[in-house]
Amino acid sequence: MTQDLGGLLGGLLGGGQSGQSGQAGGLNLGAIISAALSMFMKNQGGNLNGLMSQLQAGGLGEQAQSWVGTGKNEPVTGEQVADALGQEKVQELATKAGVTPEQAADGLAQALPQVLDKLSPNGQLPDPQALQQQLSRLMNG
């Protein structure tokens, strides 16, 4: 799991040599996902269950569950993510990532399914302590 997640986050965070893996249409997914993971991990005490609960309460339960499950990842739009997480959180994330709120929401819509899928290869989210350690190692180099 570490290698798969490391490759995914490395591509998103690093942007890659070609500039394609970390950027989509000029959108820096690395900055967005880095800021998002930092924000969610800090606000939830290292636990992604809070993020999952928020997505479910915001009407994205089926999609979010598909990202954690072992089947196909259901897509979402930036607007759906912004509605589910709330404009205030999207604005906070946009400020931290140095992008517009629309870019932040679109980046989350693109990256969250991939990241949550890689974090849950057996259909379950990892325990908070293991997740915190793994993400800290990956994000710090």
mmCIF file with all atom_site columns, C-alpha atoms in Angstrom:
data_model
loop_
_atom_site.group_PDB
_atom_site.id
_atom_site.type_symbol
_atom_site.label_atom_id
_atom_site.label_alt_id
_atom_site.label_comp_id
_atom_site.label_asym_id
_atom_site.label_entity_id
_atom_site.label_seq_id
_atom_site.pdbx_PDB_ins_code
_atom_site.Cartn_x
_atom_site.Cartn_y
_atom_site.Cartn_z
_atom_site.occupancy
_atom_site.B_iso_or_equiv
_atom_site.pdbx_formal_charge
_atom_site.auth_seq_id
_atom_site.auth_comp_id
_atom_site.auth_asym_id
_atom_site.auth_atom_id
_atom_site.pdbx_PDB_model_num
ATOM 1   C CA . MET A 1 1   ? 0.000   0.000  0.000   1.00 0.00 ? 1   MET A CA 1
ATOM 2   C CA . THR A 1 2   ? 2.769   2.466  0.858   1.00 0.00 ? 2   THR A CA 1
ATOM 3   C CA . GLN A 1 3   ? 4.348   2.182  -2.551  1.00 0.00 ? 3   GLN A CA 1
ATOM 4   C CA . ASP A 1 4   ? 1.043   2.625  -4.422  1.00 0.00 ? 4   ASP A CA 1
ATOM 5   C CA . LEU A 1 5   ? -0.009  5.552  -2.248  1.00 0.00 ? 5   LEU A CA 1
ATOM 6   C CA . GLY A 1 6   ? 3.502   6.962  -2.363  1.00 0.00 ? 6   GLY A CA 1
ATOM 7   C CA . GLY A 1 7   ? 3.444   6.896  -6.158  1.00 0.00 ? 7   GLY A CA 1
ATOM 8   C CA . LEU A 1 8   ? 0.031   8.517  -6.278  1.00 0.00 ? 8   LEU A CA 1
ATOM 9   C CA . LEU A 1 9   ? 0.880   11.242 -3.793  1.00 0.00 ? 9   LEU A CA 1
ATOM 10  C CA . GLY A 1 10  ? 4.307   11.672 -5.332  1.00 0.00 ? 10  GLY A CA 1
ATOM 11  C CA . GLY A 1 11  ? 2.689   12.342 -8.695  1.00 0.00 ? 11  GLY A CA 1
ATOM 12  C CA . LEU A 1 12  ? 0.088   14.656 -7.214  1.00 0.00 ? 12  LEU A CA 1
ATOM 13  C CA . LEU A 1 13  ? 2.483   16.464 -4.898  1.00 0.00 ? 13  LEU A CA 1
ATOM 14  C CA . GLY A 1 14  ? 5.513   16.542 -7.148  1.00 0.00 ? 14  GLY A CA 1
ATOM 15  C CA . GLY A 1 15  ? 3.962   17.377 -10.470 1.00 0.00 ? 15  GLY A CA 1
ATOM 16  C CA . GLY A 1 16  ? 6.314   15.012 -12.277 1.00 0.00 ? 16  GLY A CA 1
ATOM 17  C CA . GLN A 1 17  ? 8.910   15.798 -14.902 1.00 0.00 ? 17  GLN A CA 1
ATOM 18  C CA . SER A 1 18  ? 6.350   16.268 -17.639 1.00 0.00 ? 18  SER A CA 1
ATOM 19  C CA . GLY A 1 19  ? 4.128   18.417 -15.453 1.00 0.00 ? 19  GLY A CA 1
ATOM 20  C CA . GLN A 1 20  ? 1.152   16.206 -16.270 1.00 0.00 ? 20  GLN A CA 1
ATOM 21  C CA . SER A 1 21  ? 0.840   13.999 -13.185 1.00 0.00 ? 21  SER A CA 1
ATOM 22  C CA . GLY A 1 22  ? 0.531   16.865 -10.735 1.00 0.00 ? 22  GLY A CA 1
ATOM 23  C CA . GLN A 1 23  ? -1.275  19.308 -12.965 1.00 0.00 ? 23  GLN A CA 1
ATOM 24  C CA . ALA A 1 24  ? -4.542  18.972 -14.817 1.00 0.00 ? 24  ALA A CA 1
ATOM 25  C CA . GLY A 1 25  ? -5.484  21.843 -17.057 1.00 0.00 ? 25  GLY A CA 1
ATOM 26  C CA . GLY A 1 26  ? -3.143  24.120 -15.121 1.00 0.00 ? 26  GLY A CA 1
ATOM 27  C CA . LEU A 1 27  ? -4.560  22.925 -11.794 1.00 0.00 ? 27  LEU A CA 1
ATOM 28  C CA . ASN A 1 28  ? -1.886  22.048 -9.240  1.00 0.00 ? 28  ASN A CA 1
ATOM 29  C CA . LEU A 1 29  ? -3.389  18.926 -7.663  1.00 0.00 ? 29  LEU A CA 1
ATOM 30  C CA . GLY A 1 30  ? -0.312  18.485 -5.497  1.00 0.00 ? 30  GLY A CA 1
ATOM 31  C CA . ALA A 1 31  ? -0.869  21.747 -3.660  1.00 0.00 ? 31  ALA A CA 1
ATOM 32  C CA . ILE A 1 32  ? -4.581  21.044 -3.303  1.00 0.00 ? 32  ILE A CA 1
ATOM 33  C CA . ILE A 1 33  ? -4.277  17.486 -2.013  1.00 0.00 ? 33  ILE A CA 1
ATOM 34  C CA . SER A 1 34  ? -1.377  18.394 0.272   1.00 0.00 ? 34  SER A CA 1
ATOM 35  C CA . ALA A 1 35  ? -3.394  21.225 1.824   1.00 0.00 ? 35  ALA A CA 1
ATOM 36  C CA . ALA A 1 36  ? -6.514  19.049 2.006   1.00 0.00 ? 36  ALA A CA 1
ATOM 37  C CA . LEU A 1 37  ? -4.786  16.132 3.714   1.00 0.00 ? 37  LEU A CA 1
ATOM 38  C CA . SER A 1 38  ? -3.084  18.483 6.149   1.00 0.00 ? 38  SER A CA 1
ATOM 39  C CA . MET A 1 39  ? -6.358  20.231 6.939   1.00 0.00 ? 39  MET A CA 1
ATOM 40  C CA . PHE A 1 40  ? -8.461  17.091 7.273   1.00 0.00 ? 40  PHE A CA 1
ATOM 41  C CA . MET A 1 41  ? -5.854  15.226 9.297   1.00 0.00 ? 41  MET A CA 1
ATOM 42  C CA . LYS A 1 42  ? -5.436  18.160 11.701  1.00 0.00 ? 42  LYS A CA 1
ATOM 43  C CA . ASN A 1 43  ? -9.164  18.806 12.087  1.00 0.00 ? 43  ASN A CA 1
ATOM 44  C CA . GLN A 1 44  ? -10.070 15.144 12.514  1.00 0.00 ? 44  GLN A CA 1
ATOM 45  C CA . GLY A 1 45  ? -7.252  14.092 14.827  1.00 0.00 ? 45  GLY A CA 1
ATOM 46  C CA . GLY A 1 46  ? -5.684  11.942 12.117  1.00 0.00 ? 46  GLY A CA 1
ATOM 47  C CA . ASN A 1 47  ? -8.933  10.158 11.390  1.00 0.00 ? 47  ASN A CA 1
ATOM 48  C CA . LEU A 1 48  ? -10.508 10.019 7.928   1.00 0.00 ? 48  LEU A CA 1
ATOM 49  C CA . ASN A 1 49  ? -13.807 8.771  9.363   1.00 0.00 ? 49  ASN A CA 1
ATOM 50  C CA . GLY A 1 50  ? -14.768 12.403 9.990   1.00 0.00 ? 50  GLY A CA 1
ATOM 51  C CA . LEU A 1 51  ? -14.169 13.240 6.345   1.00 0.00 ? 51  LEU A CA 1
ATOM 52  C CA . MET A 1 52  ? -16.225 10.225 5.299   1.00 0.00 ? 52  MET A CA 1
ATOM 53  C CA . SER A 1 53  ? -19.042 11.259 7.650   1.00 0.00 ? 53  SER A CA 1
ATOM 54  C CA . GLN A 1 54  ? -19.022 14.776 6.260   1.00 0.00 ? 54  GLN A CA 1
ATOM 55  C CA . LEU A 1 55  ? -19.145 13.511 2.673   1.00 0.00 ? 55  LEU A CA 1
ATOM 56  C CA . GLN A 1 56  ? -22.016 11.173 3.564   1.00 0.00 ? 56  GLN A CA 1
ATOM 57  C CA . ALA A 1 57  ? -23.941 13.904 5.380   1.00 0.00 ? 57  ALA A CA 1
ATOM 58  C CA . GLY A 1 58  ? -23.402 16.162 2.363   1.00 0.00 ? 58  GLY A CA 1
ATOM 59  C CA . GLY A 1 59  ? -25.077 13.704 -0.002  1.00 0.00 ? 59  GLY A CA 1
ATOM 60  C CA . LEU A 1 60  ? -21.970 11.918 -1.311  1.00 0.00 ? 60  LEU A CA 1
ATOM 61  C CA . GLY A 1 61  ? -22.276 8.772  0.787   1.00 0.00 ? 61  GLY A CA 1
ATOM 62  C CA . GLU A 1 62  ? -22.618 6.394  -2.150  1.00 0.00 ? 62  GLU A CA 1
ATOM 63  C CA . GLN A 1 63  ? -19.707 7.928  -4.021  1.00 0.00 ? 63  GLN A CA 1
ATOM 64  C CA . ALA A 1 64  ? -17.440 8.128  -0.961  1.00 0.00 ? 64  ALA A CA 1
ATOM 65  C CA . GLN A 1 65  ? -18.205 4.530  -0.067  1.00 0.00 ? 65  GLN A CA 1
ATOM 66  C CA . SER A 1 66  ? -17.236 3.481  -3.601  1.00 0.00 ? 66  SER A CA 1
ATOM 67  C CA . TRP A 1 67  ? -13.808 5.072  -3.089  1.00 0.00 ? 67  TRP A CA 1
ATOM 68  C CA . VAL A 1 68  ? -13.227 3.079  0.089   1.00 0.00 ? 68  VAL A CA 1
ATOM 69  C CA . GLY A 1 69  ? -14.795 -0.120 -1.252  1.00 0.00 ? 69  GLY A CA 1
ATOM 70  C CA . THR A 1 70  ? -13.096 -2.520 -3.596  1.00 0.00 ? 70  THR A CA 1
ATOM 71  C CA . GLY A 1 71  ? -15.254 -1.787 -6.653  1.00 0.00 ? 71  GLY A CA 1
ATOM 72  C CA . LYS A 1 72  ? -15.271 1.010  -9.209  1.00 0.00 ? 72  LYS A CA 1
ATOM 73  C CA . ASN A 1 73  ? -14.754 4.575  -7.933  1.00 0.00 ? 73  ASN A CA 1
ATOM 74  C CA . GLU A 1 74  ? -17.794 6.718  -8.608  1.00 0.00 ? 74  GLU A CA 1
ATOM 75  C CA . PRO A 1 75  ? -16.985 10.210 -9.936  1.00 0.00 ? 75  PRO A CA 1
ATOM 76  C CA . VAL A 1 76  ? -18.033 13.502 -8.338  1.00 0.00 ? 76  VAL A CA 1
ATOM 77  C CA . THR A 1 77  ? -17.938 17.106 -9.468  1.00 0.00 ? 77  THR A CA 1
ATOM 78  C CA . GLY A 1 78  ? -16.259 20.018 -7.775  1.00 0.00 ? 78  GLY A CA 1
ATOM 79  C CA . GLU A 1 79  ? -19.667 21.514 -7.077  1.00 0.00 ? 79  GLU A CA 1
ATOM 80  C CA . GLN A 1 80  ? -20.796 18.323 -5.307  1.00 0.00 ? 80  GLN A CA 1
ATOM 81  C CA . VAL A 1 81  ? -17.634 18.291 -3.181  1.00 0.00 ? 81  VAL A CA 1
ATOM 82  C CA . ALA A 1 82  ? -18.041 21.970 -2.293  1.00 0.00 ? 82  ALA A CA 1
ATOM 83  C CA . ASP A 1 83  ? -21.674 21.381 -1.309  1.00 0.00 ? 83  ASP A CA 1
ATOM 84  C CA . ALA A 1 84  ? -20.754 18.362 0.817   1.00 0.00 ? 84  ALA A CA 1
ATOM 85  C CA . LEU A 1 85  ? -17.774 19.915 2.612   1.00 0.00 ? 85  LEU A CA 1
ATOM 86  C CA . GLY A 1 86  ? -19.151 23.432 2.844   1.00 0.00 ? 86  GLY A CA 1
ATOM 87  C CA . GLN A 1 87  ? -17.977 26.634 1.216   1.00 0.00 ? 87  GLN A CA 1
ATOM 88  C CA . GLU A 1 88  ? -16.018 27.682 4.313   1.00 0.00 ? 88  GLU A CA 1
ATOM 89  C CA . LYS A 1 89  ? -13.803 24.584 4.212   1.00 0.00 ? 89  LYS A CA 1
ATOM 90  C CA . VAL A 1 90  ? -13.321 24.879 0.473   1.00 0.00 ? 90  VAL A CA 1
ATOM 91  C CA . GLN A 1 91  ? -12.322 28.543 0.904   1.00 0.00 ? 91  GLN A CA 1
ATOM 92  C CA . GLU A 1 92  ? -9.865  27.589 3.685   1.00 0.00 ? 92  GLU A CA 1
ATOM 93  C CA . LEU A 1 93  ? -8.377  24.882 1.490   1.00 0.00 ? 93  LEU A CA 1
ATOM 94  C CA . ALA A 1 94  ? -8.150  27.237 -1.502  1.00 0.00 ? 94  ALA A CA 1
ATOM 95  C CA . THR A 1 95  ? -6.300  29.811 0.584   1.00 0.00 ? 95  THR A CA 1
ATOM 96  C CA . LYS A 1 96  ? -3.817  27.201 1.862   1.00 0.00 ? 96  LYS A CA 1
ATOM 97  C CA . ALA A 1 97  ? -3.248  25.804 -1.629  1.00 0.00 ? 97  ALA A CA 1
ATOM 98  C CA . GLY A 1 98  ? -3.043  29.204 -3.321  1.00 0.00 ? 98  GLY A CA 1
ATOM 99  C CA . VAL A 1 99  ? -5.883  28.499 -5.744  1.00 0.00 ? 99  VAL A CA 1
ATOM 100 C CA . THR A 1 100 ? -9.456  29.697 -6.262  1.00 0.00 ? 100 THR A CA 1
ATOM 101 C CA . PRO A 1 101 ? -12.280 27.953 -4.383  1.00 0.00 ? 101 PRO A CA 1
ATOM 102 C CA . GLU A 1 102 ? -13.504 26.491 -7.685  1.00 0.00 ? 102 GLU A CA 1
ATOM 103 C CA . GLN A 1 103 ? -10.046 25.058 -8.405  1.00 0.00 ? 103 GLN A CA 1
ATOM 104 C CA . ALA A 1 104 ? -9.852  23.638 -4.888  1.00 0.00 ? 104 ALA A CA 1
ATOM 105 C CA . ALA A 1 105 ? -13.236 21.938 -5.247  1.00 0.00 ? 105 ALA A CA 1
ATOM 106 C CA . ASP A 1 106 ? -12.401 20.596 -8.713  1.00 0.00 ? 106 ASP A CA 1
ATOM 107 C CA . GLY A 1 107 ? -9.028  19.342 -7.490  1.00 0.00 ? 107 GLY A CA 1
ATOM 108 C CA . LEU A 1 108 ? -10.650 17.540 -4.560  1.00 0.00 ? 108 LEU A CA 1
ATOM 109 C CA . ALA A 1 109 ? -13.236 16.015 -6.877  1.00 0.00 ? 109 ALA A CA 1
ATOM 110 C CA . GLN A 1 110 ? -10.413 14.653 -9.012  1.00 0.00 ? 110 GLN A CA 1
ATOM 111 C CA . ALA A 1 111 ? -8.009  13.584 -6.244  1.00 0.00 ? 111 ALA A CA 1
ATOM 112 C CA . LEU A 1 112 ? -10.196 12.379 -3.338  1.00 0.00 ? 112 LEU A CA 1
ATOM 113 C CA . PRO A 1 113 ? -11.468 9.254  -5.118  1.00 0.00 ? 113 PRO A CA 1
ATOM 114 C CA . GLN A 1 114 ? -7.902  8.218  -5.981  1.00 0.00 ? 114 GLN A CA 1
ATOM 115 C CA . VAL A 1 115 ? -6.404  8.979  -2.570  1.00 0.00 ? 115 VAL A CA 1
ATOM 116 C CA . LEU A 1 116 ? -9.178  7.340  -0.536  1.00 0.00 ? 116 LEU A CA 1
ATOM 117 C CA . ASP A 1 117 ? -9.084  4.343  -2.859  1.00 0.00 ? 117 ASP A CA 1
ATOM 118 C CA . LYS A 1 118 ? -5.337  3.900  -2.283  1.00 0.00 ? 118 LYS A CA 1
ATOM 119 C CA . LEU A 1 119 ? -5.706  4.393  1.474   1.00 0.00 ? 119 LEU A CA 1
ATOM 120 C CA . SER A 1 120 ? -8.287  1.602  1.667   1.00 0.00 ? 120 SER A CA 1
ATOM 121 C CA . PRO A 1 121 ? -7.076  -1.293 -0.520  1.00 0.00 ? 121 PRO A CA 1
ATOM 122 C CA . ASN A 1 122 ? -9.038  -3.830 1.553   1.00 0.00 ? 122 ASN A CA 1
ATOM 123 C CA . GLY A 1 123 ? -12.246 -1.805 1.637   1.00 0.00 ? 123 GLY A CA 1
ATOM 124 C CA . GLN A 1 124 ? -11.519 -0.247 5.053   1.00 0.00 ? 124 GLN A CA 1
ATOM 125 C CA . LEU A 1 125 ? -9.874  2.980  6.124   1.00 0.00 ? 125 LEU A CA 1
ATOM 126 C CA . PRO A 1 126 ? -6.580  2.486  7.987   1.00 0.00 ? 126 PRO A CA 1
ATOM 127 C CA . ASP A 1 127 ? -6.319  3.149  11.704  1.00 0.00 ? 127 ASP A CA 1
ATOM 128 C CA . PRO A 1 128 ? -5.605  6.818  12.470  1.00 0.00 ? 128 PRO A CA 1
ATOM 129 C CA . GLN A 1 129 ? -2.114  6.344  13.919  1.00 0.00 ? 129 GLN A CA 1
ATOM 130 C CA . ALA A 1 130 ? -0.854  4.290  10.966  1.00 0.00 ? 130 ALA A CA 1
ATOM 131 C CA . LEU A 1 131 ? -2.430  6.729  8.528   1.00 0.00 ? 131 LEU A CA 1
ATOM 132 C CA . GLN A 1 132 ? -0.878  9.751  10.237  1.00 0.00 ? 132 GLN A CA 1
ATOM 133 C CA . GLN A 1 133 ? 2.585   8.172  10.194  1.00 0.00 ? 133 GLN A CA 1
ATOM 134 C CA . GLN A 1 134 ? 2.320   7.093  6.577   1.00 0.00 ? 134 GLN A CA 1
ATOM 135 C CA . LEU A 1 135 ? 1.073   10.461 5.329   1.00 0.00 ? 135 LEU A CA 1
ATOM 136 C CA . SER A 1 136 ? 3.681   12.335 7.351   1.00 0.00 ? 136 SER A CA 1
ATOM 137 C CA . ARG A 1 137 ? 6.461   10.222 5.815   1.00 0.00 ? 137 ARG A CA 1
ATOM 138 C CA . LEU A 1 138 ? 5.117   10.690 2.298   1.00 0.00 ? 138 LEU A CA 1
ATOM 139 C CA . MET A 1 139 ? 4.458   14.407 2.572   1.00 0.00 ? 139 MET A CA 1
ATOM 140 C CA . ASN A 1 140 ? 7.781   15.177 4.248   1.00 0.00 ? 140 ASN A CA 1
ATOM 141 C CA . GLY A 1 141 ? 9.844   13.402 1.681   1.00 0.00 ? 141 GLY A CA 1
#
